Amino acid sequence: MRHGARLLLALFLSLGAAGPGACGPGEGTQAEKPAEKAPDPAVQARLEKAASVDTARVKSADAEPQNWLSYGRTYDEQRFSPLDQINASNVQELGLAFATDLLTDRGVEATPIVVDGVMFLSGPWSVVWALDAASGEELWFYDPKVPKAYGQKACCDVVNRGVAVYGGKVVVGTLDGYLVALDAKTGKEAWRVDTLIDRTQPYTITGAPRIVDGRVFIGNGGAEYGVRGYFSAYDVNDGNLLWRFFTVPGDPAKGFESPALEAAAKTWTGEWWKIGGGGTVWDSLVYDAELDLLYVGVGNGSPWNRKLRSPEGGDNLYLSSILAVKPQDGTLVWHYQTTPADNWDYTATQPMMLADLVIHGEPRKVLMQAPKNGFFYVLDRVTGELISADKYILATWASHVDMLSGRPVETGLADYMGAPALVMPGAPGGHNWQPMAFSPQTGLVYFTAMDLPGLYENDVDFVYKPGAWNTGTTFAHTTDVPPESLAGRLLAWDPARGRPKWAVEHWGPWNAGILATAGGLVFEGTGDGFVRAFKADDGALLWQAPAGTGVIAPPVTYSVGTEQYVAVAAGWGGAFPLFAGRAAKAAGVTSVGRLLAFKLGATGRLPPPDALPPPPEPPPLMEASAEDILKGRTLYNTYCGVCHGFGAVGGGVVPDLRHAAPQTHAQWQEIVRGGIRADGGMASFAQWVSEADANLIHAYVIKRAHEGDVPPPD
Ligand code: CA
């Protein structure tokens, strides 16, 4: 719409709203309201040109190394840039070019897309910016206005991992399950479709769409809550649904959607469909331009507990699997299941990358993934055949993967049907959503690995509670994770030999995705607030800069004119600082979202940190009985711990309840059950938590407010 036409429409609407005879001073007031900034045709033309990405361009992305055209830069998602202006000999001269405030205090996980000097970036609550990539200046901003109460349906923060740009459109999946295409010129919606099969179910979208030959691929999250997983293909022109692939079979009485699901149903027992089965596709979707296949990473079971999910056993296909499907219609070509009969939230949604490697003297076309379960997999991507699976952390649940059957051999140490079991890795995995990078110069895969054990305990009183967490495990005895049992590192993995070449230990487990460059460098942000550059061949630390907040998103690199930039969307958050507050506090950062861009010779400074909040007011008196406080702890762990931190210690993202203001204590019931803070992301729990239970939770929080971070032993 032209500017004049927009003003006319605004005036018309104002008259219509006021009604006949209402003319007078009000009319003039309306006309004098500051008009929307006139769109600059030159900027719009620049934006439109920048979004003119198509499949042919991404296939030949190396012909335009100045750009970062798709999520993993190239379809094979190696996150290796041919740019080498910034290299091992001059990286020390890297300085801050600009910092753009993203106006958020929630986790930032997105990969920016950069084309011809324009950056398209998503943020928490699925907002999108178009920015000038050389200055950070905003060109437009889009807010899908996700209802903040939806935060309750997101297991792992209200993050978004990125947009896809194609044919003049910018496509984003929203936390509340819509797929939206924006006109790249204006940032206005071109189309918007509901991807949810059932809007009453707690599905979310946090992953980045991928677009190939006009088809947009997207899946969703929600398997902690008890849903059925699927992924879909949409027409980028109009948002029409082209096909959908369910990852687990539904109720056999209703028939199966495909032969692949009929086959999968033979690996399930009992009435698995009643709690959805799980298998959500919340992150990795990778296109193989050579074989014309789409690879899809499938998530954990719903519930986690396999005895509840499929009581007579079975592998439960296609949970925790990598699927190869035809992008035209979703026909299954091959599958490989990393964790048969998943019992621990061991998703295979983690980032996948494609490469051509020489292994034992033979050239192989491989797919590589380090899923949560602690093994680094190299698969033949033509056939799905397992080439190797080697532990990248000290995983205790399986001794090894049997190379004849391709199956892991469980140790029994992770069986929690009797006593609770402390298992390595825990539910966050040995590696999570943070993207990996591969350097063809070194032949190494770089990723951030975590030592993060989890306590699993059978929920003997399990009852399905629609809309709540339904894992079939109880967190009743989960304390916060002791920081000293945690560790994390940048791992340089040799995929041809199945072992690390080098590793750099970090402050703790929750760190960032990786960028590798032809400058012989590997870039990684850290949870304790730095952006660092390492020498790709031996891991020597060459450069670091403060970010002023924890960094978890992967850096990208691009150039504008003659200058190469390294940029990262910084902002502490994601799953870890929500549930593991005490350990996350060790990072010593707060959550401030900002896009940081670095270039050689720049001397920019970070904005000063926000003033410290005033010290908390003293908590209310502790009046509850020890018995009630213990009951309160179980309830707290069940309903509050995953976001507000086990042990009631906040990790710097959502409020630390021990430091709640007197008003919060006074309005406890109205907040917890009445939903009066839903607009801030704290929706009502009245569906699951009674008034008496809310009081017990309050008693536990008050007790914790009188103690230090470390609760005294029971
Ligand atoms: Ca999960």
XYZ file of C-alpha atoms and ligand atoms in Angstrom:
715
model
C 0.000 0.000 0.000
C 1.341 3.414 -0.908
C 1.803 5.916 1.877
C -1.047 8.223 0.733
C -3.469 5.338 0.508
C -2.486 4.208 4.019
C -3.240 7.687 5.447
C -6.603 7.763 3.685
C -7.487 4.342 5.070
C -6.440 5.428 8.566
C -8.671 8.497 8.324
C -11.554 6.406 7.002
C -11.209 3.920 9.833
C -11.096 6.716 12.383
C -14.292 8.244 11.047
C -15.976 4.864 10.907
C -14.985 4.078 14.470
C -16.154 7.423 15.775
C -19.483 7.140 13.961
C -21.503 9.791 12.181
C -21.788 13.118 13.886
C -18.658 12.604 15.932
C -16.599 15.021 13.889
C -14.889 17.727 15.830
C -11.649 18.085 17.674
C -11.137 14.304 17.719
C -10.849 14.151 13.970
C -8.024 16.630 13.910
C -6.245 14.798 16.718
C -6.338 11.596 14.705
C -4.940 13.287 11.613
C -2.088 14.796 13.624
C -0.960 11.439 15.070
C 2.584 10.829 13.904
C 2.253 8.968 10.641
C 4.194 5.755 10.123
C 7.624 6.555 8.719
C 7.316 6.739 4.955
C 8.886 3.659 3.391
C 12.011 4.555 1.491
C 11.721 3.007 -1.992
C 15.494 2.605 -2.195
C 15.542 0.657 1.099
C 12.582 -1.458 -0.020
C 14.305 -2.286 -3.289
C 17.421 -3.256 -1.345
C 15.380 -5.489 0.971
C 13.545 -7.136 -1.901
C 16.773 -7.840 -3.728
C 18.348 -9.212 -0.544
C 15.508 -11.699 -0.113
C 15.745 -12.937 -3.700
C 17.339 -16.152 -2.484
C 16.415 -19.377 -4.248
C 17.545 -23.000 -4.318
C 20.060 -22.424 -7.124
C 21.769 -19.675 -5.119
C 22.016 -21.758 -1.952
C 23.363 -24.678 -3.995
C 26.168 -22.424 -5.245
C 26.605 -20.445 -2.035
C 30.394 -20.614 -2.376
C 30.073 -18.314 -5.397
C 28.899 -15.549 -3.032
C 31.003 -16.044 0.105
C 30.075 -12.540 1.323
C 26.606 -13.876 2.167
C 25.084 -16.301 4.674
C 22.107 -17.469 2.639
C 20.583 -20.231 4.761
C 20.591 -21.583 8.302
C 23.857 -23.540 8.046
C 25.156 -21.184 5.250
C 25.046 -24.019 2.702
C 22.518 -26.814 2.322
C 25.033 -29.269 3.820
C 25.080 -27.024 6.936
C 28.814 -27.169 7.547
C 28.883 -23.568 8.814
C 32.254 -23.109 7.164
C 32.836 -19.760 5.493
C 35.380 -19.321 2.675
C 36.056 -15.760 3.938
C 39.628 -15.316 5.193
C 40.216 -11.576 5.582
C 40.010 -12.275 9.318
C 42.537 -15.024 9.961
C 44.847 -16.544 12.524
C 47.493 -13.872 11.910
C 45.275 -10.815 12.469
C 42.312 -11.940 14.557
C 43.810 -10.087 17.540
C 42.826 -6.838 15.762
C 39.148 -7.763 15.804
C 37.021 -5.167 17.603
C 33.373 -4.350 18.151
C 31.846 -2.721 15.059
C 28.364 -2.341 16.552
C 25.970 -3.738 19.157
C 22.252 -3.602 18.422
C 19.955 -3.930 21.420
C 17.418 -6.699 20.835
C 15.228 -5.448 23.708
C 14.828 -8.868 25.309
C 15.887 -10.650 28.483
C 15.128 -14.157 27.209
C 17.398 -16.665 25.491
C 18.703 -15.819 22.015
C 19.493 -18.858 19.834
C 19.097 -17.548 16.287
C 21.377 -17.761 13.283
C 21.162 -14.526 11.268
C 20.681 -14.754 7.500
C 22.798 -12.142 5.695
C 22.376 -11.236 2.027
C 23.897 -8.262 0.183
C 24.411 -6.212 3.324
C 20.990 -6.956 4.859
C 20.555 -9.174 7.920
C 17.343 -11.031 8.764
C 17.315 -12.109 12.410
C 14.710 -13.678 14.707
C 14.520 -13.376 18.477
C 12.596 -14.614 21.538
C 8.794 -14.710 21.103
C 9.462 -15.235 17.368
C 10.020 -11.577 16.511
C 11.995 -10.731 13.339
C 14.269 -7.846 12.381
C 15.677 -6.676 9.090
C 18.911 -4.864 9.922
C 21.632 -3.138 7.994
C 24.457 -5.673 8.293
C 27.174 -3.005 8.300
C 25.672 -0.731 10.956
C 23.073 -2.770 12.854
C 20.440 -0.129 12.031
C 16.866 -1.438 12.003
C 15.173 -1.517 8.589
C 11.956 -3.106 9.857
C 10.694 -5.094 12.826
C 7.936 -7.698 12.950
C 6.197 -9.013 16.073
C 3.776 -11.931 15.617
C 2.373 -11.058 19.053
C 2.591 -14.553 20.475
C 0.389 -14.639 23.596
C 2.885 -14.548 26.466
C 0.940 -17.271 28.277
C 2.343 -19.575 25.586
C 5.616 -19.548 27.488
C 4.069 -22.208 29.718
C 3.904 -24.568 26.712
C 7.578 -24.129 25.827
C 9.821 -26.581 27.678
C 13.036 -24.731 27.029
C 12.573 -20.970 26.886
C 10.697 -18.866 24.325
C 13.541 -19.040 21.819
C 13.595 -18.979 18.036
C 16.530 -20.341 16.019
C 16.102 -18.406 12.812
C 14.258 -17.469 9.660
C 14.530 -18.728 6.096
C 14.717 -16.268 3.210
C 13.425 -17.164 -0.246
C 11.812 -15.508 -3.270
C 11.318 -12.106 -1.649
C 9.911 -13.577 1.565
C 11.207 -14.074 5.089
C 9.656 -17.145 6.719
C 9.476 -17.691 10.487
C 7.820 -20.322 12.672
C 6.196 -18.807 15.753
C 6.232 -20.139 19.305
C 2.446 -20.590 19.133
C 2.703 -22.812 16.070
C 2.084 -20.553 13.086
C 4.237 -20.422 9.994
C 4.422 -16.848 8.752
C 5.853 -15.462 5.503
C 6.786 -11.778 5.578
C 7.164 -9.540 2.560
C 10.898 -8.783 2.734
C 10.315 -5.226 1.488
C 8.077 -4.209 4.368
C 8.142 -6.870 7.073
C 4.350 -7.217 6.716
C 2.669 -10.620 6.652
C 2.289 -12.099 3.165
C 0.614 -15.230 4.535
C 0.235 -17.002 7.850
C -0.852 -20.622 8.377
C -1.565 -22.696 11.468
C 0.805 -25.696 11.524
C -0.875 -27.334 14.522
C -3.040 -30.413 14.052
C -4.776 -29.571 17.327
C -4.614 -26.102 18.856
C -5.554 -27.432 22.307
C -2.286 -29.424 22.392
C 0.894 -27.779 23.734
C 2.844 -27.686 20.463
C 5.419 -24.950 19.850
C 7.835 -23.975 17.081
C 11.362 -22.892 17.965
C 13.352 -24.243 15.000
C 14.287 -22.502 11.763
C 12.352 -23.452 8.622
C 14.317 -24.713 5.610
C 13.202 -23.930 2.059
C 14.058 -25.985 -1.032
C 12.500 -25.634 -4.507
C 9.644 -23.554 -3.134
C 8.812 -25.961 -0.296
C 9.050 -24.779 3.316
C 9.794 -27.539 5.839
C 8.950 -27.138 9.513
C 8.294 -29.336 12.563
C 7.533 -28.468 16.181
C 8.239 -29.105 19.850
C 6.133 -30.397 22.716
C 7.130 -34.008 23.446
C 7.669 -33.321 27.176
C 3.974 -32.529 27.415
C 2.629 -35.602 25.594
C 2.002 -34.959 21.891
C 2.352 -36.737 18.543
C 5.256 -35.500 16.434
C 5.175 -34.576 12.758
C 6.747 -32.304 10.185
C 5.181 -30.633 7.197
C 5.926 -29.051 3.823
C 4.232 -25.818 2.706
C 4.200 -23.898 -0.557
C 6.334 -20.768 -0.064
C 4.098 -18.805 -2.444
C 0.833 -19.113 -0.572
C 1.364 -21.240 2.536
C -0.656 -24.183 1.229
C 0.100 -27.476 2.989
C 1.794 -29.834 0.521
C 2.334 -32.900 2.700
C 2.782 -33.980 6.306
C 4.777 -36.836 7.839
C 3.828 -38.129 11.294
C 6.874 -39.520 13.056
C 5.005 -42.013 15.254
C 1.921 -44.126 14.490
C -1.478 -43.026 15.719
C -4.427 -45.124 16.877
C -4.403 -48.204 14.590
C -8.215 -48.239 14.652
C -8.129 -45.032 12.622
C -5.772 -46.475 9.982
C -2.204 -45.448 9.244
C -1.257 -42.413 7.194
C 1.529 -44.239 5.307
C 3.232 -47.635 4.886
C 6.112 -46.193 6.930
C 3.772 -45.752 9.891
C 2.188 -49.160 9.424
C 5.687 -50.629 9.696
C 6.490 -48.420 12.684
C 3.356 -49.543 14.545
C 4.810 -53.070 14.794
C 7.463 -51.632 17.116
C 4.956 -50.245 19.655
C 2.816 -51.966 22.274
C -0.085 -51.005 24.502
C -2.105 -47.865 23.834
C 0.775 -45.528 23.018
C -1.332 -43.024 21.043
C -3.238 -41.909 24.129
C -0.313 -39.752 25.317
C 0.769 -38.875 21.784
C 3.894 -41.030 21.560
C 6.232 -38.064 21.051
C 8.804 -37.777 18.278
C 8.601 -34.046 17.737
C 10.840 -32.475 15.089
C 11.889 -29.286 16.816
C 15.184 -28.498 15.177
C 17.252 -30.214 12.520
C 16.031 -30.485 8.902
C 18.825 -30.770 6.357
C 18.573 -30.907 2.578
C 20.950 -33.016 0.487
C 21.288 -31.150 -2.806
C 23.268 -34.009 -4.350
C 20.904 -36.869 -3.484
C 17.738 -34.730 -3.371
C 16.815 -36.033 0.100
C 15.588 -34.266 3.213
C 17.047 -35.520 6.508
C 14.944 -35.048 9.598
C 15.991 -35.394 13.242
C 13.227 -36.891 15.425
C 12.806 -36.269 19.133
C 12.095 -38.231 22.309
C 9.115 -40.295 23.387
C 5.978 -39.060 25.122
C 6.134 -39.956 27.939
C 9.877 -40.388 28.437
C 9.246 -43.509 30.516
C 9.126 -46.373 28.000
C 7.272 -48.742 30.341
C 4.407 -46.280 30.409
C 4.665 -45.501 26.708
C 4.953 -49.005 25.282
C 4.576 -51.476 28.179
C 5.455 -54.681 26.305
C 8.647 -53.228 24.815
C 9.548 -52.434 21.215
C 11.871 -49.949 19.566
C 9.134 -47.327 19.111
C 9.961 -46.111 15.626
C 10.617 -43.379 14.603
C 11.534 -41.907 17.996
C 15.126 -40.667 18.338
C 15.753 -41.416 14.679
C 17.229 -39.772 11.627
C 14.850 -40.031 8.668
C 15.681 -39.547 4.986
C 12.572 -38.569 3.024
C 11.812 -37.374 -0.488
C 11.231 -33.619 -0.331
C 8.551 -33.822 -3.036
C 6.085 -35.928 -1.047
C 7.643 -37.064 2.228
C 8.117 -40.703 1.198
C 10.501 -42.416 3.635
C 13.720 -43.584 1.943
C 15.704 -44.811 4.967
C 15.842 -44.393 8.723
C 18.404 -44.913 11.447
C 17.360 -45.024 15.094
C 20.027 -43.719 17.467
C 18.226 -44.694 20.693
C 15.762 -47.585 20.287
C 13.079 -47.506 23.003
C 14.240 -44.098 24.245
C 13.779 -43.806 27.997
C 15.748 -40.634 28.824
C 14.679 -37.833 26.454
C 17.522 -38.753 24.096
C 16.386 -36.852 21.035
C 17.998 -37.120 17.611
C 16.865 -33.590 16.767
C 20.400 -32.259 17.155
C 22.035 -30.466 14.219
C 23.043 -32.695 11.318
C 25.703 -31.915 8.780
C 26.624 -33.464 5.445
C 30.135 -33.971 4.089
C 32.223 -36.082 1.761
C 34.928 -37.758 3.854
C 37.622 -40.327 3.254
C 37.160 -43.028 5.884
C 39.552 -45.994 6.020
C 40.791 -44.953 2.573
C 37.312 -44.914 1.028
C 35.436 -41.803 -0.096
C 32.080 -41.731 1.691
C 29.078 -39.446 1.505
C 28.251 -38.995 5.152
C 25.741 -37.458 7.497
C 27.074 -36.575 10.953
C 25.247 -35.944 14.186
C 26.109 -35.731 17.889
C 22.659 -36.359 19.374
C 21.846 -36.075 23.056
C 22.721 -39.714 23.810
C 26.487 -39.107 23.867
C 27.565 -40.933 20.693
C 28.897 -39.181 17.597
C 27.352 -40.860 14.560
C 28.707 -41.020 11.049
C 26.145 -42.497 8.636
C 26.329 -43.259 4.933
C 23.727 -40.796 3.744
C 22.969 -42.720 0.550
C 21.782 -45.788 2.461
C 21.536 -44.851 6.140
C 24.189 -47.459 6.956
C 26.075 -46.864 10.214
C 29.750 -46.117 9.565
C 30.758 -45.281 13.127
C 29.343 -44.330 16.525
C 31.783 -43.233 19.200
C 31.257 -41.700 22.616
C 31.998 -37.988 22.710
C 31.261 -37.770 26.452
C 31.363 -40.346 29.245
C 27.888 -41.768 28.541
C 26.838 -44.361 31.141
C 23.549 -45.634 29.668
C 25.163 -47.729 26.911
C 28.553 -49.383 26.721
C 28.931 -49.086 22.935
C 27.073 -49.314 19.651
C 27.215 -52.768 18.124
C 28.476 -52.322 14.581
C 26.747 -55.432 13.198
C 23.259 -54.517 14.353
C 23.837 -50.763 14.524
C 22.213 -50.795 17.974
C 23.455 -49.393 21.286
C 24.156 -51.938 24.027
C 22.491 -50.717 27.220
C 24.467 -51.125 30.439
C 21.472 -51.308 32.777
C 22.988 -48.454 34.816
C 20.308 -46.137 33.458
C 17.357 -48.341 34.395
C 15.165 -46.387 36.802
C 12.229 -48.764 37.164
C 13.417 -49.731 40.651
C 15.615 -47.167 42.339
C 16.198 -43.708 40.834
C 19.225 -43.652 38.541
C 21.792 -40.911 38.061
C 22.552 -41.136 34.356
C 25.093 -39.513 32.075
C 23.940 -37.733 30.035
C 20.745 -36.344 31.536
C 17.819 -34.987 29.563
C 19.678 -31.946 28.152
C 22.045 -34.433 26.505
C 25.774 -34.419 25.824
C 25.039 -31.910 23.065
C 21.861 -30.027 22.389
C 20.588 -27.651 19.646
C 23.830 -25.655 19.346
C 24.973 -25.973 15.707
C 28.252 -27.703 14.830
C 30.774 -26.527 12.237
C 33.124 -28.492 9.962
C 36.359 -27.256 8.455
C 37.467 -28.984 5.244
C 40.914 -27.532 6.003
C 41.287 -29.641 9.156
C 38.722 -32.380 8.556
C 37.378 -31.714 12.058
C 33.844 -31.193 13.346
C 33.576 -28.547 16.086
C 30.776 -28.588 18.636
C 29.997 -27.733 22.232
C 29.762 -30.824 24.469
C 28.345 -31.102 27.992
C 28.873 -33.327 31.041
C 25.462 -32.990 32.627
C 24.067 -35.998 34.510
C 20.357 -36.430 35.171
C 18.435 -38.115 37.984
C 15.656 -40.273 36.549
C 12.943 -41.633 38.825
C 9.929 -43.707 37.888
C 6.667 -41.880 38.590
C 4.716 -44.715 40.180
C 1.635 -42.480 40.554
C 1.725 -41.263 36.962
C -1.552 -39.923 35.621
C -1.734 -38.142 32.260
C -2.419 -34.437 32.824
C -3.304 -32.775 29.520
C -1.243 -29.659 28.903
C 1.266 -30.316 31.710
C 4.622 -32.098 31.586
C 3.952 -35.814 31.141
C 7.306 -37.553 31.272
C 6.343 -40.512 33.458
C 9.318 -39.643 35.636
C 9.104 -37.657 38.833
C 11.338 -34.731 39.676
C 10.243 -34.983 43.322
C 13.768 -35.711 44.564
C 15.600 -33.607 42.038
C 17.686 -30.996 43.740
C 19.395 -28.507 41.564
C 22.327 -29.935 39.697
C 25.505 -29.468 41.740
C 27.797 -27.218 39.676
C 30.863 -29.268 40.529
C 29.446 -32.291 38.673
C 29.080 -30.271 35.489
C 31.526 -29.424 32.755
C 31.491 -28.341 29.150
C 33.960 -27.937 26.351
C 34.555 -27.011 22.757
C 35.327 -30.322 21.114
C 37.255 -30.689 17.851
C 36.142 -34.131 16.701
C 37.911 -36.200 14.074
C 34.978 -37.979 12.382
C 37.178 -40.231 10.280
C 38.843 -41.677 13.401
C 35.968 -41.348 15.842
C 37.870 -39.441 18.505
C 38.604 -35.903 19.634
C 41.614 -34.113 18.202
C 41.559 -31.389 20.863
C 39.223 -29.883 23.445
C 38.997 -26.581 25.303
C 37.293 -26.665 28.699
C 34.762 -23.934 29.400
C 33.310 -22.507 32.627
C 30.464 -25.032 32.522
C 28.181 -26.886 30.145
C 25.917 -24.351 28.395
C 27.801 -22.643 25.568
C 27.293 -21.655 21.975
C 27.068 -22.957 18.440
C 30.164 -22.815 16.228
C 31.491 -21.051 13.127
C 34.556 -22.258 11.198
C 36.305 -20.117 8.576
C 38.912 -20.377 5.843
C 40.967 -18.017 7.995
C 41.957 -21.114 9.985
C 39.643 -20.055 12.796
C 36.853 -21.448 14.919
C 34.539 -18.963 16.663
C 32.436 -19.817 19.698
C 30.550 -17.806 22.286
C 30.471 -18.941 25.894
C 27.799 -18.953 28.551
C 30.018 -16.881 30.822
C 29.890 -13.970 28.440
C 32.648 -14.075 25.828
C 33.039 -14.465 22.097
C 36.250 -16.348 21.355
C 38.361 -17.339 18.373
C 40.465 -20.493 18.411
C 43.043 -21.828 16.013
C 41.170 -24.492 14.070
C 43.993 -27.030 13.990
C 45.092 -27.032 17.635
C 42.545 -25.060 19.678
C 44.899 -22.266 20.769
C 42.895 -19.291 22.050
C 43.724 -16.375 19.733
C 41.175 -13.699 20.622
C 38.274 -12.955 22.912
C 35.825 -10.126 23.508
C 33.222 -9.600 26.238
C 29.553 -9.959 25.252
C 28.049 -8.569 28.461
C 25.686 -11.572 28.569
C 25.857 -15.329 28.031
C 26.279 -16.382 24.405
C 24.584 -19.561 23.145
C 23.736 -18.787 19.494
C 26.203 -19.617 16.718
C 28.275 -16.810 15.165
C 28.132 -16.176 11.414
C 30.466 -14.291 9.117
C 29.813 -12.168 6.026
C 31.255 -9.191 4.265
C 29.859 -5.842 3.207
C 31.973 -3.955 0.696
C 35.568 -4.795 1.517
C 35.036 -5.609 5.203
C 34.516 -9.023 6.759
C 32.304 -9.146 9.850
C 31.787 -11.816 12.510
C 28.375 -11.443 14.136
C 26.530 -13.268 16.881
C 23.131 -12.768 18.473
C 24.014 -12.834 22.170
C 21.596 -13.429 25.049
C 21.640 -15.829 27.997
C 18.781 -18.310 28.183
C 17.531 -21.612 26.792
C 16.828 -24.724 28.847
C 19.875 -24.772 31.117
C 19.585 -21.463 33.030
C 15.895 -22.196 33.531
C 16.115 -25.567 35.271
C 19.692 -25.520 36.617
C 19.665 -22.133 38.302
C 22.439 -22.684 40.803
C 24.818 -24.103 38.229
C 23.814 -21.445 35.699
C 24.603 -18.707 38.204
C 28.219 -19.835 38.007
C 28.291 -18.253 34.548
C 27.952 -14.908 36.331
C 25.897 -13.296 33.572
C 22.462 -11.789 33.166
C 20.249 -12.046 30.132
C 20.532 -9.085 27.768
C 19.760 -9.645 24.093
C 22.043 -7.877 21.638
C 23.459 -8.479 18.199
C 27.232 -8.071 18.302
C 29.283 -7.560 15.143
C 33.059 -7.482 15.010
C 35.503 -6.391 12.304
C 39.231 -5.734 12.058
C 40.374 -2.460 13.580
C 37.023 -1.552 15.130
C 37.147 -0.033 18.603
C 33.495 -0.030 19.716
C 32.594 -0.494 23.381
C 29.683 -2.404 24.849
C 26.953 -0.306 26.412
C 27.383 -0.147 30.204
C 25.621 -2.937 32.096
C 22.221 -2.218 33.589
C 22.294 -0.995 37.170
C 22.035 -3.839 39.666
C 18.511 -4.361 40.976
C 17.953 -3.204 44.550
C 18.609 -5.915 47.154
C 15.553 -8.122 47.708
C 13.205 -7.341 50.545
C 13.215 -9.848 53.401
C 10.977 -12.851 52.661
C 7.833 -13.539 54.684
C 8.185 -15.445 57.944
C 8.556 -19.204 57.643
C 5.468 -20.610 59.314
C 4.757 -23.915 57.540
C 5.529 -27.323 59.035
C 8.483 -29.343 57.794
C 6.034 -31.874 56.387
C 4.209 -29.228 54.351
C 7.474 -27.785 53.081
C 8.497 -31.232 51.854
C 5.170 -31.624 50.053
C 5.718 -28.154 48.653
C 9.101 -29.176 47.307
C 7.627 -32.096 45.370
C 4.940 -29.846 43.913
C 7.472 -27.111 43.151
C 9.705 -29.599 41.347
C 6.747 -30.953 39.382
C 5.288 -27.649 38.198
C 7.878 -24.901 38.711
C 11.394 -26.408 38.712
C 11.957 -26.687 34.958
C 11.562 -22.910 34.503
C 12.297 -21.328 37.900
C 15.118 -23.733 38.701
C 15.296 -26.903 40.797
C 16.181 -25.875 44.337
C 14.340 -22.588 43.633
C 17.533 -20.871 42.511
C 17.052 -18.693 39.440
C 19.632 -18.847 36.651
C 19.388 -15.236 35.502
C 16.574 -15.512 32.941
C 13.202 -15.855 34.692
C 12.660 -14.430 38.200
C 14.398 -16.033 41.169
C 11.352 -16.670 43.350
C 13.379 -16.447 46.559
C 13.846 -12.755 45.840
C 10.183 -12.099 45.077
C 8.800 -8.694 46.036
C 6.312 -8.474 48.950
C 3.560 -7.856 46.392
C 4.339 -11.174 44.699
C 4.050 -13.002 48.011
C 0.798 -11.147 48.748
C -0.684 -12.051 45.351
C 0.664 -15.629 45.263
C -2.667 -17.314 44.558
C -3.696 -14.693 41.980
C -0.408 -15.201 40.148
C -0.109 -18.995 40.343
C -3.789 -19.814 39.819
C -5.413 -16.566 38.736
C -2.998 -15.934 35.874
C -2.671 -12.199 36.534
C 0.894 -12.235 35.215
C 0.104 -14.212 32.059
C 1.126 -11.187 29.973
C 4.614 -11.528 31.414
C 4.773 -15.235 30.521
C 3.511 -16.673 33.840
C 0.215 -18.316 32.862
C -2.256 -19.802 35.324
C -1.551 -23.258 36.757
C -5.093 -23.592 38.163
C -5.722 -26.571 35.863
C -3.151 -28.648 37.764
C -2.405 -26.855 41.039
C -5.096 -26.486 43.730
C -5.221 -23.542 46.110
C -3.867 -25.739 48.902
C -1.048 -26.982 46.635
C -0.146 -23.423 45.657
C 0.192 -22.612 49.362
C 2.493 -25.616 49.855
C 4.654 -24.458 46.928
C 4.733 -21.009 48.498
C 5.863 -22.495 51.812
C 8.757 -24.243 50.078
C 9.797 -21.069 48.236
C 9.686 -19.074 51.494
C 11.843 -21.691 53.188
C 14.352 -21.509 50.350
C 14.344 -17.720 50.601
C 15.619 -18.068 54.177
C 18.461 -20.350 53.071
C 21.480 -19.846 50.814
C 21.812 -21.105 47.262
C 22.806 -24.506 48.592
C 19.906 -26.073 50.471
C 20.891 -27.867 53.689
C 20.743 -31.677 53.434
C 17.361 -33.288 54.160
Ca 12.691 -33.432 24.878
